[in-house]
CSV table of C-alpha atoms and ligand atoms in Angstrom, one decimal:
chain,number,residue,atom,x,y,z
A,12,UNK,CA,0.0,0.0,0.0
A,13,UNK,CA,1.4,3.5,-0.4
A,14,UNK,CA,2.3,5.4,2.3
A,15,UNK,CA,1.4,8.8,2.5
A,16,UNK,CA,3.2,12.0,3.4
A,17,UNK,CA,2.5,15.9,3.0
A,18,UNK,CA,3.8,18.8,3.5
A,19,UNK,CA,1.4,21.7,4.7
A,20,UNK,CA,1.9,25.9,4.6
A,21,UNK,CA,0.7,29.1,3.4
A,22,UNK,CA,1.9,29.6,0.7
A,23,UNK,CA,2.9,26.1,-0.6
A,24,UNK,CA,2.7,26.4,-4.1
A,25,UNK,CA,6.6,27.0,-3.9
A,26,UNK,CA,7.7,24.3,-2.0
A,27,UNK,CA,10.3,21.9,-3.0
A,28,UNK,CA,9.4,19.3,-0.2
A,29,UNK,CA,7.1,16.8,-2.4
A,30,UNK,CA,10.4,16.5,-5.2
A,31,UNK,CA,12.9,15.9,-2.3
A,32,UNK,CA,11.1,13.5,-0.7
A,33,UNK,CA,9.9,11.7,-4.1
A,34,UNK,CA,13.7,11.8,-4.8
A,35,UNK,CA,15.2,9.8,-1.2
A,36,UNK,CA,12.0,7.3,-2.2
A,37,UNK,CA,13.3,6.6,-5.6
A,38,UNK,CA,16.8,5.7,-3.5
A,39,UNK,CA,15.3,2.9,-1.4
A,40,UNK,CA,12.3,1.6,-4.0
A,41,UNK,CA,9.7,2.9,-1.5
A,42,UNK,CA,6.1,3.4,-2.5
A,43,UNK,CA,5.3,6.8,-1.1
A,44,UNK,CA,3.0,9.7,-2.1
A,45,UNK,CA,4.4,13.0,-0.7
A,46,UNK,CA,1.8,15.9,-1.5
A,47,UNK,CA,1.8,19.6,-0.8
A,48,UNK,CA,-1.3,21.3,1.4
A,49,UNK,CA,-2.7,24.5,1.4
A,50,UNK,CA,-4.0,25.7,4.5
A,51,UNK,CA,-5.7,28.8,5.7
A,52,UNK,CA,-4.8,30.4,8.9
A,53,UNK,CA,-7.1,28.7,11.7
A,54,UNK,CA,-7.9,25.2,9.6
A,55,UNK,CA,-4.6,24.1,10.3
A,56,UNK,CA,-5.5,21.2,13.4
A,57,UNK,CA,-8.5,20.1,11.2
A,58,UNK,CA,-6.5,19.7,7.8
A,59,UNK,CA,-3.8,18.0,9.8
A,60,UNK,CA,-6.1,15.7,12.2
A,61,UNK,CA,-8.1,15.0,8.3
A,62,UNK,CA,-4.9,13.6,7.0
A,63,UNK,CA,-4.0,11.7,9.3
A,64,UNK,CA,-7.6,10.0,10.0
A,65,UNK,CA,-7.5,9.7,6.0
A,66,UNK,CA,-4.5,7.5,6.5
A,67,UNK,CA,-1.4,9.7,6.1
A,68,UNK,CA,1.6,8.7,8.1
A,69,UNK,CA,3.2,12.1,8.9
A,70,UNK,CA,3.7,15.6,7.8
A,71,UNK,CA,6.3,18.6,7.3
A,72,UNK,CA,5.3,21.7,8.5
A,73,UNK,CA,6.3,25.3,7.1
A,74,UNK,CA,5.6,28.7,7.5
A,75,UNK,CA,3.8,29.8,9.3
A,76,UNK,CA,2.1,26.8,11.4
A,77,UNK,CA,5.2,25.4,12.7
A,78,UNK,CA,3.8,27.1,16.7
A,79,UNK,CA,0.7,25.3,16.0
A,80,UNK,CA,2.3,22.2,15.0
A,81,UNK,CA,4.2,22.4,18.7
A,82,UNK,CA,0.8,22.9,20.7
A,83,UNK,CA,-1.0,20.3,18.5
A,84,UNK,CA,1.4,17.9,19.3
A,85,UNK,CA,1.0,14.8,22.0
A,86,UNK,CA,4.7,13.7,22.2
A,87,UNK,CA,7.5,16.3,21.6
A,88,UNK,CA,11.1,15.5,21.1
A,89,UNK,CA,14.2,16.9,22.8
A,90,UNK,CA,15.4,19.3,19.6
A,91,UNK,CA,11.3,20.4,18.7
A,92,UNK,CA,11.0,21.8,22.8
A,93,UNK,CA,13.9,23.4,23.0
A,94,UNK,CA,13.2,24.9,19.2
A,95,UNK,CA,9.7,25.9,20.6
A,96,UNK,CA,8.5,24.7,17.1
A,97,UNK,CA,7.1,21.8,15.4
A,98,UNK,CA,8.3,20.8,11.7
A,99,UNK,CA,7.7,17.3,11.5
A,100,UNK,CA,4.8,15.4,12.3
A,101,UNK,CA,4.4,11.5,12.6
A,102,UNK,CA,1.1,10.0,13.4
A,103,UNK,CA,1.5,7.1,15.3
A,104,UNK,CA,-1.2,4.8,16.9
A,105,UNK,CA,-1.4,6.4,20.6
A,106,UNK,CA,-0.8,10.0,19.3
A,107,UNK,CA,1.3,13.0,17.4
A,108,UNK,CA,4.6,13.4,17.6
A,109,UNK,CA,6.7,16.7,17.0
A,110,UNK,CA,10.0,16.8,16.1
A,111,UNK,CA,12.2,19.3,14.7
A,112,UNK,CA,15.1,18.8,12.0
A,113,UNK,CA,16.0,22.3,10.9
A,114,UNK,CA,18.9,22.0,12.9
A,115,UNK,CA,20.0,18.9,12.3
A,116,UNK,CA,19.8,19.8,8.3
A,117,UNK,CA,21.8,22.9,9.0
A,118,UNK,CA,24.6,20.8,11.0
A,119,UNK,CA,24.4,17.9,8.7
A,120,UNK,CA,24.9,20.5,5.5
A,121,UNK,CA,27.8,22.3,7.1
A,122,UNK,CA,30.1,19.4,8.5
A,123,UNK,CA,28.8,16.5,5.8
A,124,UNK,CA,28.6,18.4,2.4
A,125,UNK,CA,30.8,21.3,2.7
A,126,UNK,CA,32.7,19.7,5.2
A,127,UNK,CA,33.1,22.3,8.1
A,128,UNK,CA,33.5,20.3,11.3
A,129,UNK,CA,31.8,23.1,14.1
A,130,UNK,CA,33.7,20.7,17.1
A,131,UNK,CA,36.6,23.4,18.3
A,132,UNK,CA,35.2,26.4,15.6
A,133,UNK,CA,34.4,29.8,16.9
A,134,UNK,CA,30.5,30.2,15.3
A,135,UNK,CA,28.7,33.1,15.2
A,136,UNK,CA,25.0,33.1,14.4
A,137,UNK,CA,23.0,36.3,13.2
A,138,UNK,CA,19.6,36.4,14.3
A,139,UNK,CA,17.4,35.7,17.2
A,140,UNK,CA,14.0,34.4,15.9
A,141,UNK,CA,12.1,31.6,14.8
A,142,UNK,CA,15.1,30.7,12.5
A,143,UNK,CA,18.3,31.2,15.0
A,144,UNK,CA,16.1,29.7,18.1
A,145,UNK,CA,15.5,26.1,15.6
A,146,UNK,CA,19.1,26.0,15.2
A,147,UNK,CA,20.6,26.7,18.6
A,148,UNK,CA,20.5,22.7,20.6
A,149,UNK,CA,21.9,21.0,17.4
A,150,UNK,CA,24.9,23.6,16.6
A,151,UNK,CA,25.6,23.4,20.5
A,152,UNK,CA,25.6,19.4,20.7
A,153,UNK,CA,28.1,19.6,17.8
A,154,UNK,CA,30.6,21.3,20.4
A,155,UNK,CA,31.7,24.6,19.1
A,156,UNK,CA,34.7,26.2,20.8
A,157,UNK,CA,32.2,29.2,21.4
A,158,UNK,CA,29.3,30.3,20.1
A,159,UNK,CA,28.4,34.1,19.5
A,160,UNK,CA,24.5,35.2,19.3
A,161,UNK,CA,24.4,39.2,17.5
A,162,UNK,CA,21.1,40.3,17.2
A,163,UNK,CA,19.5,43.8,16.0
A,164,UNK,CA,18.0,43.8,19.4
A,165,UNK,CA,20.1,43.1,21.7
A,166,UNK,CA,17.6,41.9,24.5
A,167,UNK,CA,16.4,38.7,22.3
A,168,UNK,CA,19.9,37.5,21.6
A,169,UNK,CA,19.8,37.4,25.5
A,170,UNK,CA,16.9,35.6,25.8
A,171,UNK,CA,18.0,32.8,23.5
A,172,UNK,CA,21.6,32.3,25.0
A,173,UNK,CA,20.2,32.2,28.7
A,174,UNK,CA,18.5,28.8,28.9
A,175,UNK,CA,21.8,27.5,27.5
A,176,UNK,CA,25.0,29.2,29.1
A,177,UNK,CA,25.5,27.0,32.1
A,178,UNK,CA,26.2,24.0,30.0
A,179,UNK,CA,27.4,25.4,26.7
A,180,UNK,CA,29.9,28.1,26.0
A,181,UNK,CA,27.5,30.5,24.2
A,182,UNK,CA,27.5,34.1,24.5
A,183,UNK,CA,24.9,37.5,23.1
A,184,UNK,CA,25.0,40.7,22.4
A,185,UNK,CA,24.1,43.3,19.7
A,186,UNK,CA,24.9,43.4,16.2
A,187,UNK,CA,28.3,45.6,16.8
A,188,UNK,CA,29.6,42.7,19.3
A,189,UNK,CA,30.6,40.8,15.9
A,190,UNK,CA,32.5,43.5,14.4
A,191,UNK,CA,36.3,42.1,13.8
A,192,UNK,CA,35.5,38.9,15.9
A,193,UNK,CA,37.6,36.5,13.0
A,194,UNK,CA,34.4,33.8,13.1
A,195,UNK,CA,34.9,30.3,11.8
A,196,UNK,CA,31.5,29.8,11.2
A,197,UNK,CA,28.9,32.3,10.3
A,198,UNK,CA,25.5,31.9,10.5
A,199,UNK,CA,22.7,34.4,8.7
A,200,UNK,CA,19.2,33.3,10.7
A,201,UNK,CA,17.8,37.0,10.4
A,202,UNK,CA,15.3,37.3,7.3
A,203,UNK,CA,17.5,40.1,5.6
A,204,UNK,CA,17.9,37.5,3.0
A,205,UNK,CA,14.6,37.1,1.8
A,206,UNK,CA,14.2,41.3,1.1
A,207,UNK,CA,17.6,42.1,0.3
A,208,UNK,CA,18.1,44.2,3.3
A,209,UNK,CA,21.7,45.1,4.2
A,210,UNK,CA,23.4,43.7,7.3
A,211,UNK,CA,26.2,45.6,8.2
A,212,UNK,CA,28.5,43.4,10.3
A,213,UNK,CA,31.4,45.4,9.1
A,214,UNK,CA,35.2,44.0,7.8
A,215,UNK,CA,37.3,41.4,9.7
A,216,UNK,CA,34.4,39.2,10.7
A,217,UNK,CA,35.9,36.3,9.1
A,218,UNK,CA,39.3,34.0,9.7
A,219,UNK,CA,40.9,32.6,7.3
A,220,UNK,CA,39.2,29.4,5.7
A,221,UNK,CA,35.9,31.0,7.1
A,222,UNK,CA,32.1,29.4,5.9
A,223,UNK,CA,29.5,32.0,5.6
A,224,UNK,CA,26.1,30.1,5.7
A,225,UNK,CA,23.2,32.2,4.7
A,226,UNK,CA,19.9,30.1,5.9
A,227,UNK,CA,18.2,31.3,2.3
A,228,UNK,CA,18.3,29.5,-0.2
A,229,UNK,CA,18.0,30.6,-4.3
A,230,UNK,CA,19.3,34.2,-4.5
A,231,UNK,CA,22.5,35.7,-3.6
A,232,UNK,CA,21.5,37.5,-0.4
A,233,UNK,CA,24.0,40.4,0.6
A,234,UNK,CA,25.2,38.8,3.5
A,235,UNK,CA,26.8,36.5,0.8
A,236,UNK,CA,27.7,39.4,-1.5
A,237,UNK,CA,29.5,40.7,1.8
A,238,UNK,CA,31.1,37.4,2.5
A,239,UNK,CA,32.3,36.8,-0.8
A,240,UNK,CA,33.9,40.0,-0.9
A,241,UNK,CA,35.6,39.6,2.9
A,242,UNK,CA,37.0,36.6,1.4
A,243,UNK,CA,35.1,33.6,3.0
A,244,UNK,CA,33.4,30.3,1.2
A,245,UNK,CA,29.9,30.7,0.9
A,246,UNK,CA,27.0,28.5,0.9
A,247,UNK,CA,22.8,29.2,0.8
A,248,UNK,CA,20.4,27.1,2.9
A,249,UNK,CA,19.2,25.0,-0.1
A,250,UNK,CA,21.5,21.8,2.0
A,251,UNK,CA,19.8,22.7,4.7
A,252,UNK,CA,16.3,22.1,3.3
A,253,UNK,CA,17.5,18.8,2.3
A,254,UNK,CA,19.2,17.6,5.3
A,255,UNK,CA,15.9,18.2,7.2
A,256,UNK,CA,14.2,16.8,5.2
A,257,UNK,CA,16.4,13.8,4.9
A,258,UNK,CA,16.3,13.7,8.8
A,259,UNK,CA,12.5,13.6,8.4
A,260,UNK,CA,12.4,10.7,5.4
A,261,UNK,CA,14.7,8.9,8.6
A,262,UNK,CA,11.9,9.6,11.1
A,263,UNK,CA,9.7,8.3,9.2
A,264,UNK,CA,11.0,5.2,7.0
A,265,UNK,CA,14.2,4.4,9.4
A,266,UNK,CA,16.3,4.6,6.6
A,267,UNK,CA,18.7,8.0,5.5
A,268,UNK,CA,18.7,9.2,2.1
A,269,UNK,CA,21.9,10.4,0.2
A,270,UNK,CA,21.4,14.1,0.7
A,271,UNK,CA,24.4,15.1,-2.0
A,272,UNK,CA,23.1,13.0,-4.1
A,273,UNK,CA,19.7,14.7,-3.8
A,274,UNK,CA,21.4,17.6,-4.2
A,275,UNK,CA,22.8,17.3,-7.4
A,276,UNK,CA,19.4,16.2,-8.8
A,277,UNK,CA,18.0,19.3,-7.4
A,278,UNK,CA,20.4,21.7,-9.0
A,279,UNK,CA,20.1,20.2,-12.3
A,280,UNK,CA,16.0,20.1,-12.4
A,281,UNK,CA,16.5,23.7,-11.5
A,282,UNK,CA,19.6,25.2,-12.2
A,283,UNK,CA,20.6,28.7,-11.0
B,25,ATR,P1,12.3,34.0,11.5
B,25,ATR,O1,11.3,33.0,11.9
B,25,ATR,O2,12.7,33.9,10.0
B,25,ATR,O3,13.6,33.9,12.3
B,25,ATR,P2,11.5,36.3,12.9
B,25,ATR,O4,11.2,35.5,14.1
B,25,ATR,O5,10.6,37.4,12.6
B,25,ATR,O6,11.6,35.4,11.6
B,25,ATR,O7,13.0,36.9,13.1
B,25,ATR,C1,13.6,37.7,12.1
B,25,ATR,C2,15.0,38.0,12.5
B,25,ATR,O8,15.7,38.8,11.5
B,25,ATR,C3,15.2,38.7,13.8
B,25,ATR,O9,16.4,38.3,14.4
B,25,ATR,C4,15.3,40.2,13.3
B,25,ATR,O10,15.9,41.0,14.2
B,25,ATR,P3,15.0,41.8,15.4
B,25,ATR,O11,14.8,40.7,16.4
B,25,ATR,O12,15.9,42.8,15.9
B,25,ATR,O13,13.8,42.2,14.7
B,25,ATR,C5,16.1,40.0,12.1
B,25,ATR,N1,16.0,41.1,11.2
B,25,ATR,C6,15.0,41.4,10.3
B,25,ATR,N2,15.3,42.5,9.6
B,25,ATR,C7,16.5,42.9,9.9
B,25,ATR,C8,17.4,43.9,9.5
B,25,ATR,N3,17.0,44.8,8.5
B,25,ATR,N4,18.6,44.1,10.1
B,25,ATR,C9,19.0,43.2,11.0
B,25,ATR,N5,18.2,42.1,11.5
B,25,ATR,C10,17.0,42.0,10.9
């Protein structure tokens, strides 16, 4: 019988999820249908309870439902509380369970595919939303030498690094406490990318051999114009869309897809 999977957002029209995830099935011969579902703001717990009583095994959850995945959920795991959101759903016979693999996919890209081991690196991460908050337990549990949270106010940087600084070396501040700081790792979680707004971090932000990772994906942002230009290797968050969504295929089907492989199919169906 096929298994069935979905995707839900608004929009979804744009999303990339149902080609990924037909892609790992073509690896392992699996017989999956993986569709994309529109939902408007206040159906989401009947479209998702609807798909699951129609049969459907789990979900992935985007913008912007990914809070009402959290609070819909009977089970959470370790990552999805401490990411305070919700981004895959499996329906299992004594509930929901929430899990969260934006980090993971972010983690996986940067020390698998472009090879960046964070164990011992001086990371700094941009941002203190949604995006930087889903990151934070994963690039911790890889053991970074220190990691640096800048944000444009200075108070939520704070309030994301507090939970964590007894057990981790993780520091906050404002945007200027990243000028010259010689980062290993860079990190762009603020949405700058998606309307082309300037981010000013100013020069000497990177060491030699330094990865700029912009968490957009498709466009050359300016934070990567700005990178290029201070002379670091730079990469856009399309990995990171497939690495989570490799960790959810995992979740789901116990069984990991080749993510560079995936990859490569991805760029050539849409190159540019
Ligand atoms: P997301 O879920 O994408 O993280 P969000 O929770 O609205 O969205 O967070 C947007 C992030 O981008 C925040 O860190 C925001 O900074 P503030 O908390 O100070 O608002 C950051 N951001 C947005 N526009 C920015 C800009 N022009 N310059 C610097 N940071 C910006």
């Amino acid at each position: 019988m096929t298994d069935r999977y979905a995707v839900i957002g608004n929009p979804i029209a744009q999303s990339k999820s149902p080609i990924i995830h037909a892609a790992f099935a073509r690896q392992f011969g699996h017989d999956i249908r993986y569709e994309a579902l529109l939902a408007e703001p206040g159906d989401f717990e009947r479209t998702v309870r609807d798909f699951a009583t129609a049969g459907g095994r789990g979900m992935n959850v985007t913008a912007p439902f990914k809070l009402d995945a959290l609070a819909l959920s009977d089970r959470l795991s370790d990552r999805a509380r401490a990411a305070q959101a919700v981004n895959t759903l499996s329906f299992m016979p004594d509930g929901i369970v929430g899990d969260n693999t934006d980090g993971f996919g972010l983690v996986f890209d940067i020390q698998n595919r472009l090879g960046m081991p964070l164990a011992g690196r001086r990371v700094l991460i941009v941002g203190a939303g949604g995006a930087a908050r889903g990151v934070l337990l994963p690039v911790l549990q890889a053991g970074p030498a220190s990691l640096l949270i800048v944000n444009r106010s200075e108070e939520k940087a704070r309030a994301l690094a507090e939970p964590w600084q007894d057990a981790h070396p993780v520091a906050a501040g404002g945007l200027p406490a990243a000028r010259g700081g010689r980062f290993d790792v860079v990190i762009n979680a603020t949405s700058t990318g998606l309307s082309d707004c300037a981010l000013d971090l100013g020069q000497g932000l990177y060491a030699p051999g330094a990865l700029a990772y912009e968490m957009v994906y498709g466009r050359e942002t300016p934070f990567m114009a700005d990178a290029r230009a201070q002379g670091a290797a730079v990469a856009d968050g399309l990995g990171m869309l497939v690495g989570q969504a490799a960790e959810s295929f995992r979740i789901w089907r116990g069984v990991m897809p080749d993510v560079a492989r995936t990859m490569a199919q991805l760029k050539s169906a849409f190159p540019g």
